[in-house]
C-alpha cells in the first residue's frame, strides 16, 4: 500500500510512503497560528469521530499537531483522509493523505 501526501498550496511533488498491510499507520498534520487552533479529520468527506485522533497543542495554543492512528492497517482503511486546521481567522491549513492498495 502507498500513502500519498499533499498540502494545500504546496507545489512540490506529492510525497509517497509505503505502508504494510497489518502494520500501524500514523498520519500527522501540523500548523501554527493564533488565536487557538482547532483540527478536524475526514475520510472520503465524512468527519471522523474525535476519539480517532490525538491533538497536541502548545501552552499558548499557537501550534498544533493532530495525529490519527490506524493500529492495524487493512484494505478497508484505504481512501482519502484530510486534516483541516484553522481558527476562523486567516488561511486554513489542509493536508490530504490518499491511501491506495
Coordinates of N, CA, C and O in Angstrom, one line a residue:
X1 N 0.8 -1.2 0.0 CA 0.0 0.0 0.0 C 0.9 1.2 0.0 O 2.0 1.2 0.4
X2 N 0.3 2.4 -0.4 CA 1.1 3.6 -0.5 C 0.3 4.7 0.0 O -0.9 4.8 -0.2
X3 N 0.9 5.6 0.8 CA 0.3 6.9 1.3 C 0.9 8.0 0.5 O 2.1 8.2 0.4
X4 N 0.0 8.8 -0.2 CA 0.4 10.0 -1.0 C -0.1 11.2 -0.2 O -1.2 11.3 0.2
X5 N 0.9 12.1 0.1 CA 0.6 13.3 0.9 C 0.7 14.6 0.1 O 1.6 14.8 -0.6
X6 N -0.3 15.5 0.2 CA -0.3 16.8 -0.5 C -0.9 17.8 0.5 O -1.9 17.6 1.1
X7 N -0.2 19.0 0.6 CA -0.7 20.1 1.4 C -1.3 21.2 0.5 O -0.8 21.4 -0.6
X8 N -2.3 21.9 1.0 CA -2.9 23.0 0.3 C -1.9 24.0 -0.1 O -1.1 24.4 0.7
X9 N -1.8 24.4 -1.4 CA -0.9 25.5 -1.8 C 0.5 25.0 -2.0 O 1.4 25.8 -2.4
X10 N 0.8 23.7 -1.8 CA 2.2 23.2 -1.9 C 2.4 22.7 -3.3 O 1.6 21.9 -3.8
X11 N 3.4 23.3 -4.0 CA 3.6 23.0 -5.4 C 4.7 21.9 -5.6 O 5.0 21.5 -6.7
X12 N 5.2 21.4 -4.4 CA 6.2 20.3 -4.5 C 5.5 19.1 -5.0 O 4.3 18.9 -4.8
X13 N 6.2 18.1 -5.5 CA 5.6 16.8 -5.9 C 5.0 16.1 -4.7 O 5.4 16.3 -3.6
X14 N 4.0 15.3 -5.0 CA 3.3 14.6 -4.0 C 4.3 13.6 -3.3 O 5.1 13.0 -4.0
X15 N 4.3 13.6 -2.0 CA 5.2 12.7 -1.3 C 4.5 11.3 -1.1 O 3.3 11.3 -0.7
X16 N 5.2 10.2 -1.5 CA 4.6 8.9 -1.3 C 5.5 8.1 -0.4 O 6.7 8.2 -0.3
X17 N 4.8 7.3 0.5 CA 5.4 6.5 1.5 C 4.7 5.1 1.5 O 3.5 5.0 1.5
X18 N 5.5 4.0 1.6 CA 4.9 2.7 1.6 C 4.3 2.4 3.0 O 4.7 2.9 4.0
X19 N 3.2 1.6 3.0 CA 2.6 1.2 4.2 C 2.3 -0.3 4.1 O 1.9 -0.8 3.0
X20 N 2.7 -1.1 5.1 CA 2.4 -2.5 5.1 C 1.0 -2.9 5.6 O 0.6 -2.3 6.7
X21 N 0.4 -3.7 4.9 CA -0.9 -4.2 5.4 C -0.7 -5.0 6.8 O 0.3 -5.7 6.9
X22 N -1.5 -4.7 7.7 CA -1.4 -5.3 9.0 C -0.5 -4.5 10.0 O -0.5 -4.7 11.2
X23 N 0.2 -3.5 9.4 CA 1.1 -2.7 10.2 C 0.3 -1.4 10.8 O -0.8 -1.2 10.4
X24 N 1.0 -0.7 11.6 CA 0.4 0.6 12.2 C 0.6 1.7 11.2 O 1.7 1.8 10.6
X25 N -0.4 2.5 11.0 CA -0.4 3.7 10.1 C -0.6 4.9 11.0 O -1.6 5.0 11.8
X26 N 0.3 5.9 10.9 CA 0.1 7.2 11.6 C 0.1 8.3 10.6 O 1.1 8.4 9.8
X27 N -0.9 9.1 10.6 CA -1.0 10.3 9.8 C -0.8 11.6 10.7 O -1.5 11.6 11.7
X28 N 0.0 12.5 10.3 CA 0.3 13.7 11.2 C 0.1 15.0 10.4 O 0.6 15.1 9.2
X29 N -0.5 15.9 11.0 CA -0.7 17.2 10.4 C -0.3 18.3 11.4 O -0.6 18.2 12.6
X30 N 0.5 19.3 11.0 CA 1.0 20.4 11.9 C 0.6 21.7 11.3 O 0.6 22.0 10.1
X31 N 0.4 22.7 12.3 CA 0.2 24.1 11.9 C 0.5 25.0 13.1 O 0.5 24.6 14.2
X32 N 0.7 26.3 12.7 CA 0.9 27.4 13.7 C -0.1 28.5 13.4 O -0.4 28.7 12.3
X33 N -0.5 29.2 14.5 CA -1.4 30.3 14.3 C -2.0 30.8 15.6 O -1.8 30.2 16.6
X34 N -2.6 31.9 15.6 CA -3.2 32.5 16.8 C -4.5 33.2 16.3 O -4.5 33.8 15.2
X35 N -5.6 33.2 17.1 CA -5.7 32.6 18.4 C -5.8 31.0 18.2 O -5.6 30.5 17.2
X36 N -6.2 30.4 19.3 CA -6.3 28.9 19.4 C -6.7 28.2 18.2 O -7.7 28.6 17.5
X37 N -6.0 27.2 17.8 CA -6.3 26.4 16.6 C -7.2 25.2 16.9 O -7.0 24.6 18.0
X38 N -8.0 24.8 16.0 CA -8.8 23.5 16.1 C -8.4 22.6 14.9 O -8.1 23.1 13.8
X39 N -8.6 21.3 15.1 CA -8.4 20.4 14.0 C -9.6 19.5 13.8 O -10.4 19.3 14.7
X40 N -9.7 19.0 12.5 CA -10.7 18.1 12.2 C -10.2 17.1 11.1 O -9.5 17.5 10.2
X41 N -10.5 15.8 11.2 CA -10.1 14.8 10.2 C -11.4 14.3 9.5 O -12.4 14.1 10.2
X42 N -11.2 14.1 8.2 CA -12.3 13.5 7.5 C -11.7 12.3 6.7 O -10.5 12.3 6.4
X43 N -12.6 11.4 6.3 CA -12.3 10.3 5.4 C -13.3 10.3 4.4 O -14.5 10.1 4.7
X44 N -13.0 10.4 3.1 CA -13.9 10.5 2.0 C -15.0 11.5 2.3 O -16.2 11.3 2.0
X45 N -14.6 12.7 2.9 CA -15.5 13.7 3.1 C -16.4 13.6 4.3 O -17.1 14.5 4.7
X46 N -16.3 12.5 5.1 CA -17.1 12.3 6.3 C -16.2 12.6 7.5 O -15.1 12.0 7.6
X47 N -16.7 13.4 8.5 CA -15.9 13.7 9.7 C -15.7 12.4 10.5 O -16.6 11.7 10.8
X48 N -14.4 12.2 10.9 CA -14.1 11.1 11.7 C -14.3 11.5 13.2 O -14.1 12.7 13.6
X49 N -14.8 10.6 14.0 CA -15.0 10.9 15.4 C -13.7 11.4 16.1 O -12.6 10.9 15.8
X50 N -13.8 12.3 17.0 CA -12.6 12.9 17.6 C -11.9 11.8 18.4 O -10.7 12.0 18.6
X51 N -12.5 10.8 18.8 CA -11.8 9.7 19.6 C -10.8 9.0 18.7 O -9.9 8.3 19.2
X52 N -10.9 9.2 17.4 CA -9.9 8.5 16.5 C -8.6 9.3 16.3 O -7.7 8.9 15.8
X53 N -8.6 10.6 16.8 CA -7.4 11.4 16.6 C -6.9 11.9 18.0 O -7.6 12.0 19.0
X54 N -5.6 12.3 18.0 CA -5.0 12.9 19.2 C -4.5 14.2 18.7 O -3.9 14.4 17.7
X55 N -4.8 15.2 19.6 CA -4.4 16.6 19.3 C -3.4 17.1 20.4 O -3.7 17.0 21.5
X56 N -2.3 17.6 20.0 CA -1.3 18.1 20.9 C -1.2 19.6 20.6 O -0.9 20.0 19.5
X57 N -1.4 20.5 21.6 CA -1.4 21.9 21.4 C -0.3 22.5 22.4 O -0.3 22.0 23.6
X58 N 0.5 23.5 22.0 CA 1.4 24.1 22.9 C 0.6 25.0 23.9 O -0.6 25.2 23.8
X59 N 1.3 25.4 24.9 CA 0.7 26.2 26.0 C -0.1 27.4 25.6 O -1.1 27.8 26.1
X60 N 0.4 28.1 24.6 CA -0.2 29.3 24.1 C -1.3 29.0 23.1 O -2.0 29.9 22.7
X61 N -1.5 27.8 22.6 CA -2.5 27.4 21.7 C -2.1 27.9 20.2 O -2.9 27.9 19.4
X62 N -0.8 28.2 20.0 CA -0.4 28.8 18.7 C 0.2 27.7 17.8 O 0.4 28.0 16.6
X63 N 0.4 26.5 18.3 CA 1.0 25.4 17.5 C 0.1 24.2 17.8 O -0.2 23.9 18.9
X64 N -0.1 23.4 16.7 CA -0.9 22.2 16.9 C -0.3 21.1 16.1 O 0.2 21.3 15.0
X65 N -0.4 19.9 16.7 CA 0.0 18.7 15.9 C -1.3 17.7 16.1 O -1.7 17.4 17.2
X66 N -1.9 17.4 15.0 CA -3.0 16.5 15.0 C -2.6 15.2 14.4 O -2.1 15.1 13.3
X67 N -2.9 14.1 15.1 CA -2.4 12.7 14.7 C -3.6 11.8 14.7 O -4.4 11.8 15.6
X68 N -3.7 11.0 13.7 CA -4.6 9.9 13.6 C -3.9 8.6 13.4 O -2.9 8.5 12.6
X69 N -4.2 7.6 14.2 CA -3.6 6.3 14.1 C -4.5 5.2 13.7 O -5.6 5.1 14.2
X70 N -4.1 4.3 12.8 CA -4.8 3.1 12.4 C -3.9 2.0 12.9 O -2.9 1.7 12.4
X71 N -4.3 1.3 14.1 CA -3.4 0.3 14.7 C -3.1 -0.9 13.8 O -2.0 -1.4 13.8
X72 N -4.1 -1.3 13.0 CA -3.8 -2.5 12.1 C -4.4 -2.1 10.7 O -5.6 -2.2 10.5
X73 N -3.5 -1.6 9.8 CA -3.9 -1.1 8.5 C -4.4 -2.3 7.7 O -3.8 -3.3 7.5
X74 N -5.7 -2.1 7.1 CA -6.2 -3.1 6.2 C -6.8 -2.4 4.9 O -6.8 -1.1 4.8
X75 N -7.2 -3.2 4.0 CA -7.7 -2.6 2.7 C -8.9 -1.7 3.0 O -9.1 -0.7 2.3
X76 N -9.7 -2.0 4.0 CA -10.9 -1.2 4.4 C -10.5 0.2 4.8 O -11.3 1.1 4.8
X77 N -9.2 0.4 5.2 CA -8.7 1.7 5.6 C -8.3 2.6 4.4 O -7.9 3.8 4.7
X78 N -8.3 2.1 3.2 CA -7.9 2.9 2.1 C -8.9 4.0 1.8 O -10.0 3.9 2.2
X79 N -8.4 5.1 1.2 CA -9.3 6.2 0.9 C -8.5 7.5 1.1 O -7.3 7.5 1.3
X80 N -9.3 8.6 1.0 CA -8.7 9.9 1.1 C -9.0 10.5 2.5 O -10.2 10.6 2.9
X81 N -8.0 10.7 3.3 CA -8.1 11.3 4.6 C -7.6 12.8 4.5 O -6.6 13.1 3.9
X82 N -8.3 13.7 5.1 CA -8.0 15.1 5.1 C -8.0 15.6 6.5 O -8.9 15.4 7.3
X83 N -6.9 16.4 6.8 CA -6.7 17.1 8.1 C -6.9 18.6 7.8 O -6.3 19.1 6.9
X84 N -7.8 19.2 8.6 CA -8.1 20.6 8.4 C -7.7 21.3 9.8 O -8.2 20.8 10.8
X85 N -6.9 22.3 9.8 CA -6.6 23.0 11.0 C -6.8 24.5 10.7 O -6.4 25.1 9.7
X86 N -7.6 25.1 11.6 CA -7.9 26.6 11.5 C -8.5 27.1 12.7 O -8.6 26.5 13.7
X87 N -8.8 28.4 12.7 CA -9.3 29.1 13.8 C -10.4 30.1 13.4 O -10.8 31.0 14.2
X88 N -10.8 30.1 12.2 CA -11.8 31.1 11.7 C -11.1 32.4 11.2 O -11.8 33.3 10.7
X89 N -9.9 32.6 11.5 CA -9.1 33.8 11.0 C -8.1 33.4 10.0 O -7.4 32.4 10.2
X90 N -7.9 34.1 9.0 CA -6.8 33.8 8.1 C -6.9 32.5 7.3 O -8.0 32.0 7.2
X91 N -5.8 32.0 6.8 CA -5.8 30.8 6.0 C -5.9 29.5 6.8 O -5.3 29.3 7.8
X92 N -6.7 28.6 6.3 CA -6.9 27.3 6.9 C -5.8 26.4 6.3 O -5.5 26.4 5.1
X93 N -5.2 25.5 7.1 CA -4.2 24.5 6.6 C -5.0 23.2 6.3 O -5.8 22.8 7.1
X94 N -4.8 22.7 5.2 CA -5.4 21.4 4.8 C -4.4 20.5 4.2 O -3.6 20.9 3.4
X95 N -4.3 19.3 4.7 CA -3.4 18.3 4.2 C -4.2 17.0 3.9 O -5.0 16.6 4.7
X96 N -4.0 16.5 2.7 CA -4.7 15.3 2.3 C -3.7 14.1 2.2 O -2.6 14.2 1.8
X97 N -4.2 12.9 2.5 CA -3.5 11.7 2.5 C -4.3 10.7 1.7 O -5.5 10.4 2.1
X98 N -3.8 10.2 0.6 CA -4.5 9.2 -0.2 C -3.9 7.8 0.1 O -2.7 7.7 -0.2
X99 N -4.6 6.9 0.6 CA -4.1 5.6 0.9 C -4.6 4.6 -0.2 O -5.8 4.5 -0.4
X100 N -3.7 4.0 -0.9 CA -4.0 3.2 -2.0 C -3.4 1.8 -1.8 O -2.3 1.7 -1.2
X101 N -4.1 0.8 -2.2 CA -3.6 -0.6 -2.2 C -3.5 -1.1 -3.6 O -4.3 -0.9 -4.4

